[in-house]
Amino acid sequence: MVIVTRIRREVLTLPAAELGPDNPLPPLRLLEEIHRVDERDREDLPRDMARQSGHEPLRSLLPVRIRDGYGRVRTPRDLDALVIENDRLRATVLPGLGGRVASLVHLPTGRELLHRNPVFQPANLALNGAWFAGGIEWNIGATGHTTLSCAPLHAARVPAPDGGEMLRLWEWERLRDLPFQVDLWLPDGSDFLYAGVRVRNPHEHPVPVYWWSNTAVPEDRRIVVPAEEAWEFGPERRLHRVPVPAYGVQPPYPVDWFYDIPDGRRRWIAALDADGHGLVQTSTDELRGRKQFVWGSGPGGRRWQEWLGGPGTGGYREIQAGLARTQLEHVRLDPESEVSWLEAYGPLSAAPSQSVEERLELALPRAGFDAAHAAWKPYADSEPGELLATGSGWGALEVLRADWKLPGTPFAEPTLTEEQAPWRELLRTGTLPQPRRVRPPGPTLVAPHWRDMLETAPATPHTEYHLGVAQWHAGDHAQAVRSWERALPLAPSLWPLLRCLAVADQEYGQHERAAERYADAFDDLCRERRDDGETWTAACAALGREAVEAQLRVRRVADARAVWEALHPAIRERGRFRLLEAELLLAEGRRAAARAVFDAGFEVADLREGSDALGRLWARLGDEPLPDRYDFRMRPQGL
């Protein structure tokens, strides 16, 4: 048999916004996540759904940082891509952006099977901020889009079960401290892209696991799935059972439909055009759930689609596959165990009168596909060959700490970088080294083993700062405050500690004291700032925004204005700060000036999915309808 599958490097050039720097302030609070079930609503759910929807929900983004440094200016930019191709399919993968499959083309017909976004535009939809629309994404971690949405993964060639090659993607997911891999390959002559996925728990304790493979398809597709009922999660943010929506149903606001596929039925979902051509996704039974997401027909949903792709690029909907029935659940993974499954993505044609399931069985028989999963499993441990892309060094640090053996996914010491260096030193010597130059603190590791090391390390102000962050993550807020307060008298930099203490004050309802601490923290940062480089500018923007908001919360308008005036003019011109300026002007009683900010126009690049900040402020300025350019509303008024 002649193997014709090829893996090659390619450069994809797109109009792209720069990702910019991460926010250097530790995320002591979660960003808003709209996919949550009220505890009272769980009583009406099936027992397993109720249990898993309450199973260890995410309570902190730490140790991950927020990615909010991107803007809305797009210029041509080269993105490194890896192409997997046989004579039937061509898949284009972006290893530097979460391993996203940006394109899947059926070569005999020339059809693009996915919604291929013609731009790269980050927006605030991931758990930690930056996310972009289009293609097939691999979501691991917790309810929501993965923190790896815009992060690099390791990638390499590995042997495939049929004697050809696979493209392996792997990384260390830091919210749950788990290694995972995605093996992509095209069996010889196959119309289907195979994706073998494995998530491992190397720990001696159980871990909550979340996985959803998310595929964007053109909006005009008919979604077909082997289910008659679904769990609907709409703008009221409650789960309730409904009949599977008919083709053409387009609610006014965004909606998730989690399909209730009967036990024993094959797991699949298809998106077909008016002529019956399109994409089908199927998997082995381990990947139980299937979902459809639509943005809705209302102005908010249309604006979001334009926001994510640009005018005239066409709308999209999402079809998804997950470990649980809904995305509001987390599944237990036992100690020192793993879960794996096989997925397939490929073209399917079925007229409205034909059975899609029968067509799928002809194209990819279930028994043969299950056998392919069994055949792949031994190859999941194959050691990678040629390295094609490099991810982060955090996995290497964890392997170094615990001496874990993870066949197939090497996290090698050469991938360690400057970010991991102080923590490697703590591991080696028991001491967290002081930074060599004055700069915003680096990221904090918060897992119990790292927290234990911080507690026994020499109690320098720098160590106490990081210890406090780790204690806060663990839920020991009182002890975190004590650590930060102990560090203050001798700390060369006060602002990181004062900012953490201000957040703690807000959590305790001490908003006046929080405002004072924020003002002091910002003054200290302005004195300490060394240059106009990316890191210092990011720190000033992040702390300045929080400080202004804290002053306005307690009506310290003059203090809010003082912070605002101290911000660099380039920061004040950003859309997020133009919105903040309008709020400040309104607080000063300058309604016409606040309205003028809106009339001049601005774009809040990091507007959070589900946020109604623009609409709420506009409503305070008058009775006119919210202009279309500011209408991102995902819920009716009053909800």
XYZ file of C-alpha atoms in Angstrom:
639
model
C 0.000 0.000 0.000
C 1.355 3.418 -0.950
C 0.965 5.974 1.800
C 0.205 9.384 0.314
C -0.507 11.391 3.463
C 1.776 14.405 3.778
C 2.516 16.768 6.654
C 4.180 20.011 5.681
C 4.805 23.489 7.006
C 2.983 26.442 5.503
C 2.529 30.130 6.189
C -1.013 31.450 6.405
C -1.241 35.198 5.812
C -4.328 36.894 7.250
C -5.443 40.356 8.314
C -4.649 39.905 11.984
C -4.731 41.859 15.221
C -1.726 41.569 17.509
C -2.317 39.543 20.652
C -0.292 41.969 22.762
C 0.967 41.293 26.279
C -0.842 39.373 28.985
C -2.324 41.274 31.915
C 0.403 41.194 34.618
C -2.061 41.484 37.525
C -2.921 38.092 39.051
C -6.569 37.206 38.288
C -7.899 36.979 41.823
C -11.465 36.967 40.453
C -13.009 34.933 37.655
C -14.096 36.617 34.465
C -17.854 36.326 34.025
C -18.869 32.938 32.618
C -22.444 32.777 31.370
C -22.720 28.981 31.376
C -23.715 28.358 34.980
C -26.720 26.574 36.460
C -28.371 27.914 39.603
C -28.144 25.331 42.361
C -31.936 25.389 42.733
C -32.372 24.375 39.090
C -30.374 21.179 39.564
C -33.326 19.545 41.302
C -35.097 19.205 37.932
C -32.130 17.628 36.125
C -31.300 13.937 35.709
C -29.234 12.742 38.632
C -25.929 12.422 36.748
C -26.308 15.864 35.153
C -27.165 17.443 38.499
C -24.156 15.822 40.142
C -21.705 16.737 37.387
C -22.986 20.310 37.006
C -22.049 20.866 40.648
C -18.774 18.929 40.480
C -15.813 21.198 41.221
C -16.710 24.208 39.067
C -13.837 26.528 38.280
C -13.296 29.058 41.075
C -10.108 30.718 39.888
C -8.152 31.359 36.690
C -4.871 31.052 38.536
C -2.157 30.185 37.641
C -3.187 31.368 34.148
C -3.073 35.057 33.306
C -5.719 37.121 31.527
C -5.029 37.847 27.864
C -6.441 41.318 27.181
C -3.618 43.105 25.375
C -5.090 42.759 21.874
C -6.736 45.485 19.843
C -8.894 45.858 16.734
C -6.296 47.031 14.209
C -5.693 44.259 11.686
C -2.710 44.179 9.349
C -1.400 41.325 7.168
C 0.402 38.869 9.411
C 2.059 35.515 8.773
C 0.797 32.645 10.923
C 2.750 29.391 11.105
C 0.576 26.526 9.882
C 0.927 22.767 9.534
C -0.916 21.082 6.680
C -2.039 17.428 6.705
C -3.086 16.270 3.256
C -3.926 13.177 1.260
C -5.627 12.996 -2.134
C -9.054 13.512 -0.494
C -8.689 16.094 2.313
C -6.463 18.992 3.305
C -6.442 20.153 6.935
C -4.668 23.368 7.956
C -3.653 23.496 11.634
C -2.413 26.506 13.629
C -0.100 25.115 16.348
C 0.588 28.578 17.746
C -3.114 29.222 18.323
C -4.325 26.285 20.386
C -3.885 23.761 17.571
C -6.959 25.164 15.808
C -7.910 23.393 12.578
C -8.494 26.567 10.569
C -9.572 24.858 7.357
C -10.726 21.432 6.144
C -11.094 21.166 2.363
C -12.576 18.220 0.468
C -10.219 18.136 -2.503
C -12.347 16.275 -5.104
C -15.134 18.896 -4.844
C -13.091 21.863 -3.602
C -15.593 22.400 -0.757
C -14.499 24.068 2.474
C -16.211 22.012 5.184
C -15.740 24.516 8.014
C -16.466 28.174 8.634
C -13.060 29.540 7.699
C -12.569 32.930 9.296
C -10.817 35.267 6.828
C -9.291 37.286 9.683
C -7.598 36.655 13.008
C -9.412 38.840 15.538
C -9.160 38.003 19.252
C -12.184 38.795 21.400
C -13.080 38.263 25.048
C -14.800 34.867 24.977
C -12.203 32.468 26.423
C -11.988 31.727 30.124
C -8.959 34.021 30.256
C -9.962 36.474 27.548
C -8.522 36.146 24.041
C -10.381 33.793 21.684
C -11.109 33.796 17.968
C -13.850 32.320 15.811
C -13.709 29.659 13.128
C -12.485 26.130 12.451
C -12.214 23.256 14.938
C -10.963 24.048 18.437
C -10.017 21.736 21.292
C -11.503 22.928 24.593
C -10.070 21.481 27.797
C -10.103 22.835 31.346
C -13.463 24.064 32.570
C -16.812 25.338 31.321
C -16.052 27.831 28.558
C -13.456 28.276 25.821
C -10.031 26.993 26.874
C -7.301 29.281 28.176
C -5.141 27.782 25.404
C -7.311 29.329 22.653
C -4.530 31.698 21.601
C -1.553 29.839 23.078
C 1.093 27.670 21.394
C 1.022 23.871 21.619
C 3.847 21.400 21.099
C 3.620 19.649 17.726
C 5.559 16.823 16.118
C 5.393 14.003 13.602
C 4.610 10.544 14.995
C 3.927 7.168 13.373
C 0.284 6.485 12.479
C -1.451 3.109 12.876
C -1.590 2.587 9.095
C 2.149 3.079 8.636
C 1.885 6.734 7.680
C 2.332 9.837 9.835
C 0.244 11.657 12.421
C 0.506 15.217 13.604
C 0.606 15.187 17.390
C -0.396 18.279 19.382
C 0.136 18.293 23.141
C 0.336 20.618 26.117
C -0.065 20.916 29.869
C -3.495 22.318 30.783
C -2.815 24.463 33.844
C -6.274 25.080 35.322
C -6.637 21.374 36.152
C -2.917 20.436 35.923
C -3.409 17.800 33.217
C -1.409 16.768 30.142
C -3.377 16.077 26.966
C -2.735 15.245 23.331
C -4.554 15.371 20.003
C -3.287 13.059 17.238
C -4.443 14.111 13.756
C -4.080 11.862 10.732
C -5.611 10.950 7.393
C -5.754 7.205 6.768
C -4.675 6.371 3.239
C -7.427 7.329 0.788
C -9.756 8.416 3.601
C -12.378 11.127 3.308
C -12.123 11.657 7.077
C -9.673 13.479 9.306
C -9.118 11.353 12.412
C -8.442 12.959 15.798
C -7.280 10.673 18.598
C -7.558 12.508 21.913
C -6.125 11.504 25.291
C -6.321 13.301 28.644
C -4.208 11.907 31.486
C -4.376 12.392 35.240
C -0.901 11.658 36.635
C -1.887 12.783 40.145
C -2.691 10.634 43.174
C -6.085 12.315 43.525
C -9.139 12.578 41.231
C -9.418 15.601 38.949
C -12.463 17.196 37.264
C -12.202 17.006 33.486
C -13.913 19.060 30.782
C -13.611 18.548 27.034
C -15.595 19.918 24.091
C -14.456 19.813 20.477
C -16.001 22.891 18.891
C -16.572 23.181 15.126
C -17.711 26.364 13.383
C -19.817 25.794 10.245
C -21.613 28.257 7.931
C -24.784 29.650 9.448
C -27.111 28.437 6.670
C -26.470 24.769 7.457
C -29.170 22.293 8.512
C -28.055 20.546 11.708
C -28.869 16.840 11.910
C -28.308 14.724 14.998
C -29.698 11.362 16.261
C -31.904 12.891 18.959
C -35.515 13.994 19.373
C -35.032 16.176 22.449
C -32.460 18.642 23.679
C -31.558 20.590 26.789
C -31.903 24.266 25.902
C -29.787 26.939 27.592
C -30.939 30.368 26.450
C -30.883 33.999 27.550
C -32.699 33.199 30.806
C -29.683 30.979 31.643
C -31.700 27.965 32.748
C -31.606 24.413 31.422
C -34.893 22.933 30.266
C -35.852 20.085 27.955
C -37.322 20.951 24.544
C -37.992 19.150 21.247
C -35.050 19.314 18.831
C -35.496 22.648 17.006
C -36.675 22.427 13.418
C -34.487 23.485 10.510
C -34.600 27.250 10.024
C -35.464 28.078 13.635
C -33.436 31.134 14.572
C -34.186 32.588 18.018
C -33.599 36.306 18.577
C -30.871 35.735 21.178
C -27.970 33.268 21.485
C -28.999 29.732 22.444
C -27.262 26.422 23.205
C -29.031 23.151 22.425
C -27.472 20.119 24.109
C -28.865 17.082 22.309
C -30.148 14.149 24.352
C -28.818 11.254 22.272
C -30.266 7.940 23.503
C -27.860 5.435 25.016
C -26.637 2.933 22.489
C -26.975 5.285 19.497
C -23.906 6.223 17.526
C -22.518 9.639 18.476
C -22.529 12.042 15.501
C -23.690 15.460 14.322
C -23.891 16.844 10.781
C -24.192 20.294 9.200
C -25.601 20.146 5.648
C -26.416 22.829 3.095
C -29.629 23.140 1.060
C -28.373 20.528 -1.421
C -27.533 18.065 1.346
C -23.736 18.535 1.234
C -21.667 19.379 4.279
C -19.687 18.123 7.249
C -20.266 15.251 9.637
C -18.471 14.747 12.949
C -18.583 11.404 14.732
C -16.732 9.805 17.623
C -16.448 6.722 19.746
C -18.898 6.585 22.635
C -16.568 8.169 25.185
C -17.382 11.577 23.684
C -21.010 11.499 24.730
C -22.456 14.984 24.268
C -23.480 16.907 21.142
C -24.451 20.545 20.954
C -25.485 23.315 18.580
C -24.903 26.996 19.309
C -26.472 29.899 17.392
C -25.874 33.622 17.839
C -29.521 34.401 17.085
C -31.240 36.713 14.633
C -31.280 39.800 16.870
C -28.999 42.814 16.430
C -26.730 41.711 19.283
C -26.012 38.336 17.708
C -25.445 39.879 14.283
C -23.083 42.440 15.803
C -21.090 39.734 17.560
C -20.618 37.832 14.315
C -19.451 40.968 12.532
C -17.184 41.722 15.509
C -15.506 38.304 15.300
C -15.074 38.123 11.539
C -15.627 41.472 9.925
C -18.439 42.771 7.692
C -19.549 40.511 4.860
C -17.702 37.400 6.031
C -20.871 35.366 6.589
C -22.375 34.122 9.797
C -21.636 30.820 11.478
C -23.063 28.403 13.987
C -21.233 25.827 16.074
C -21.587 22.065 16.364
C -19.795 20.545 19.301
C -18.964 17.233 20.963
C -18.121 16.739 24.632
C -17.434 14.284 27.434
C -20.672 15.154 29.236
C -24.199 15.813 27.977
C -23.887 19.566 28.581
C -21.108 22.116 28.902
C -22.196 22.904 32.435
C -20.743 19.650 33.737
C -17.315 18.377 34.773
C -16.459 14.670 34.750
C -14.352 12.922 37.381
C -11.067 11.418 36.191
C -9.690 8.926 38.688
C -6.120 9.104 40.050
C -3.372 7.877 37.734
C -5.847 7.154 34.934
C -6.688 8.461 31.497
C -9.592 8.879 29.093
C -9.269 8.639 25.324
C -11.511 8.591 22.279
C -11.408 8.887 18.518
C -13.160 11.556 16.448
C -13.599 11.889 12.697
C -14.438 14.908 10.531
C -15.341 14.607 6.876
C -17.741 15.350 4.020
C -21.217 13.862 3.859
C -23.995 14.180 1.291
C -27.591 13.241 2.069
C -30.762 14.499 0.455
C -33.596 15.486 2.827
C -35.299 12.166 2.073
C -32.198 10.130 2.902
C -31.105 8.933 6.337
C -27.976 10.805 7.375
C -27.089 8.006 9.778
C -27.266 5.421 7.009
C -25.091 7.590 4.781
C -22.582 7.930 7.610
C -22.551 4.161 8.124
C -21.780 3.650 4.439
C -19.019 6.268 4.484
C -17.492 5.286 7.838
C -18.843 2.038 9.343
C -19.167 2.202 13.102
C -17.493 -1.151 13.732
C -14.490 -0.222 11.632
C -14.222 3.147 13.344
C -14.292 1.566 16.815
C -11.542 -0.794 15.617
C -9.527 2.225 14.448
C -9.730 3.620 17.980
C -8.365 0.366 19.396
C -5.617 0.344 16.778
C -4.620 3.923 17.603
C -4.302 3.445 21.364
C -0.845 1.779 21.314
C 0.390 4.535 19.023
C -0.658 7.205 21.530
C 2.525 6.325 23.439
C 4.788 6.588 20.381
C 7.609 9.013 20.944
C 7.443 12.065 18.660
C 9.866 12.389 15.798
C 10.578 15.719 14.122
C 9.485 18.594 16.343
C 7.314 20.998 14.343
C 6.286 23.572 16.988
C 7.020 24.337 20.632
C 4.484 25.081 23.349
C 5.092 26.350 26.877
C 7.630 25.217 29.450
C 5.094 24.688 32.236
C 4.714 20.978 31.485
C 8.482 20.508 31.647
C 8.519 22.169 35.059
C 5.817 19.841 36.385
C 7.557 16.758 34.993
C 10.817 17.938 36.550
C 9.084 18.393 39.898
C 7.284 15.038 40.006
C 9.528 12.915 37.745
C 6.449 11.752 35.838
C 6.821 9.376 32.905
C 4.392 10.397 30.155
C 5.113 8.314 27.058
C 4.157 10.071 23.860
C 4.083 13.576 25.298
C 7.596 14.614 26.284
C 7.849 17.834 28.245
C 11.581 18.322 27.848
C 13.796 20.588 29.961
C 14.963 22.624 26.933
C 11.418 24.032 26.683
C 11.850 25.795 30.057
C 11.995 29.584 29.650
C 12.587 32.672 31.756
C 9.023 32.428 33.113
C 9.740 29.054 34.722
C 13.267 29.944 35.909
C 12.396 31.263 39.421
C 10.156 28.270 40.101
C 12.840 25.866 38.990
C 15.164 27.608 41.430
C 12.570 27.247 44.206
C 12.323 23.548 43.380
C 16.114 23.129 43.375
C 17.108 25.262 46.385
C 13.943 25.897 48.388
C 14.313 29.650 47.836
C 12.361 31.846 45.437
C 14.951 34.216 43.935
C 14.459 37.949 43.907
C 13.908 39.486 40.448
C 17.154 40.749 38.936
C 15.592 44.024 37.882
C 12.616 46.136 38.862
C 9.589 44.999 36.903
C 6.011 43.772 37.486
C 5.961 40.399 39.273
C 5.904 37.273 37.160
C 3.129 34.659 37.274
C 2.402 32.723 40.454
C 2.152 28.943 40.720
C -0.692 27.999 43.038
C -1.035 24.198 43.118
C -0.762 22.688 46.630
C 2.788 21.397 46.092
C 4.017 24.829 45.007
C 2.145 26.526 47.824
C 3.844 24.183 50.296
C 7.247 25.160 48.880
C 6.416 28.855 49.194
C 5.353 28.378 52.806
C 8.718 26.843 53.743
C 10.847 29.225 51.651
C 12.593 32.218 53.280
C 9.892 34.838 53.888
C 11.097 37.674 51.641
C 8.513 40.238 50.500
C 8.660 38.746 47.001
C 7.934 35.256 48.356
C 5.154 36.556 50.622
C 3.497 38.199 47.620
C 3.414 34.930 45.667
C 2.436 32.944 48.767
C -0.513 35.268 49.312
C -1.693 34.732 45.731
C -1.448 30.946 46.171
C -3.327 31.126 49.485
C -6.035 33.261 47.905
C -6.428 30.675 45.157
C -6.805 27.962 47.815
C -9.668 29.903 49.424
C -7.674 30.944 52.488
C -8.337 34.649 52.017
C -7.542 35.681 55.581
C -4.118 34.080 55.447
C -3.471 35.626 52.035
C -4.167 39.080 53.464
C -1.769 38.384 56.335
C 0.961 37.351 53.890
C 0.530 40.507 51.809
C 0.439 42.722 54.907
C 3.614 41.083 56.287
C 5.400 41.887 53.038
C 4.495 45.602 52.960
C 7.047 47.064 55.423
C 10.115 45.744 53.570
C 8.813 45.455 49.995
C 10.713 47.524 47.409
C 7.540 47.550 45.279
C 4.334 48.328 47.141
C 1.830 48.449 44.304
C 1.490 44.666 43.646
C 0.715 44.085 47.339
C -1.604 47.086 47.661
C -3.558 45.990 44.608
C -4.044 42.475 46.035
C -5.159 43.943 49.357
C -7.582 46.247 47.512
C -9.175 43.249 45.800
C -9.490 41.575 49.202
C -11.146 44.717 50.595
C -13.698 44.611 47.797
C -14.414 40.953 48.501
C -15.108 41.858 52.126
C -17.302 44.827 51.154
C -14.743 47.426 52.297
C -15.028 49.536 49.157
C -13.835 52.822 50.651
C -10.611 51.245 51.889
C -10.241 49.439 48.552
C -10.435 52.765 46.723
C -7.740 54.248 48.958
C -5.456 51.292 48.420
C -6.012 51.363 44.677
C -5.111 55.057 44.568
C -1.946 54.409 46.589
C -1.056 51.421 44.430
C -1.404 53.403 41.231
C 0.692 56.289 42.616
C 3.404 53.811 43.600
C 3.351 52.183 40.158
C 3.710 55.572 38.466
C 6.769 56.332 40.633
C 8.330 52.934 40.006
C 7.640 52.605 36.291
C 10.934 52.389 34.426
C 9.990 52.809 30.754
C 7.209 52.745 28.172
C 7.840 49.125 27.295
C 5.110 46.560 26.771
C 5.155 45.078 30.290
C 5.055 48.369 32.190
C 2.389 49.785 29.887
C 0.255 46.687 30.415
C 0.620 47.036 34.187
C -0.318 50.724 34.138
C -3.347 50.089 31.937
C -4.612 47.177 34.022
C -4.089 48.824 37.411
C -5.292 52.213 36.181
C -8.551 50.754 34.947
C -9.208 48.935 38.224
C -8.281 52.046 40.198
C -10.666 54.326 38.285
C -13.492 51.808 38.626
C -12.839 51.496 42.377
C -12.982 55.290 42.862
C -16.200 55.620 40.874
C -17.789 52.820 42.864
C -17.581 54.934 46.039
C -18.168 58.231 44.190
C -14.628 59.525 44.698
C -14.891 61.292 41.382
C -11.946 63.667 41.837
C -9.668 60.738 42.707
C -10.927 58.841 39.661
C -10.099 61.867 37.514
C -6.590 62.041 39.040
C -5.876 58.440 38.095
C -7.324 59.013 34.640
C -5.140 62.062 34.014
C -2.036 60.118 35.087
C -2.596 57.452 32.434
C -0.498 57.629 29.286
C -2.427 59.339 26.451
C -2.118 56.234 24.262
C -3.834 54.176 26.964
C -6.632 56.723 27.313
C -7.336 56.396 23.577
C -8.113 52.676 23.801
C -11.764 51.765 23.473
C -12.003 50.276 26.953
C -10.754 53.545 28.396
C -12.999 55.659 26.190
C -15.931 53.801 27.754
C -14.426 54.420 31.175
C -14.006 58.109 30.312
C -17.689 58.364 29.412
C -18.590 56.867 32.786
C -16.245 59.305 34.525
C -17.712 62.284 32.671
C -21.208 61.199 33.618
C -20.140 60.891 37.264
C -18.851 64.466 37.017
C -22.253 65.601 35.797
C -21.023 66.238 32.245
C -23.717 64.307 30.411
C -23.207 66.044 27.054
C -19.479 65.313 27.123
C -20.168 61.667 27.961
C -22.610 61.448 25.067
C -19.994 63.017 22.805
C -17.657 60.095 23.526
C -20.276 57.714 22.129
C -20.983 59.991 19.178
C -17.278 60.113 18.304
C -17.203 56.326 18.239
C -15.027 53.757 19.988
C -14.550 49.985 20.085
C -14.016 48.078 23.329
C -11.686 45.386 22.026
C -11.996 43.234 25.149
C -15.770 43.530 25.631
C -16.753 40.382 27.531
C -19.242 37.963 26.007
C -22.579 38.637 27.720
C -21.548 42.065 29.023
C -24.218 44.772 28.917
C -21.848 47.574 30.009
C -22.365 49.564 26.803
C -26.156 49.344 26.943
C -26.368 50.211 30.638
C -24.241 53.326 30.288
C -26.067 54.415 27.128
C -29.405 54.118 28.943
C -28.138 56.600 31.546
C -27.393 59.144 28.816
C -30.911 59.418 27.399
C -33.897 57.638 25.881
C -32.615 57.012 22.355
C -32.248 53.441 21.105
C -28.799 51.918 21.495
C -26.887 52.429 18.205
C -26.196 49.230 16.272
C -22.432 49.581 16.615
C -22.756 49.315 20.411
C -25.446 46.630 20.490
C -23.885 43.384 21.746
C -26.880 42.423 23.889
C -27.319 38.682 24.342
C -30.428 38.850 26.522
C -33.726 40.743 26.484
C -33.997 43.730 28.783
C -35.058 42.728 32.264
C -33.249 39.371 32.308
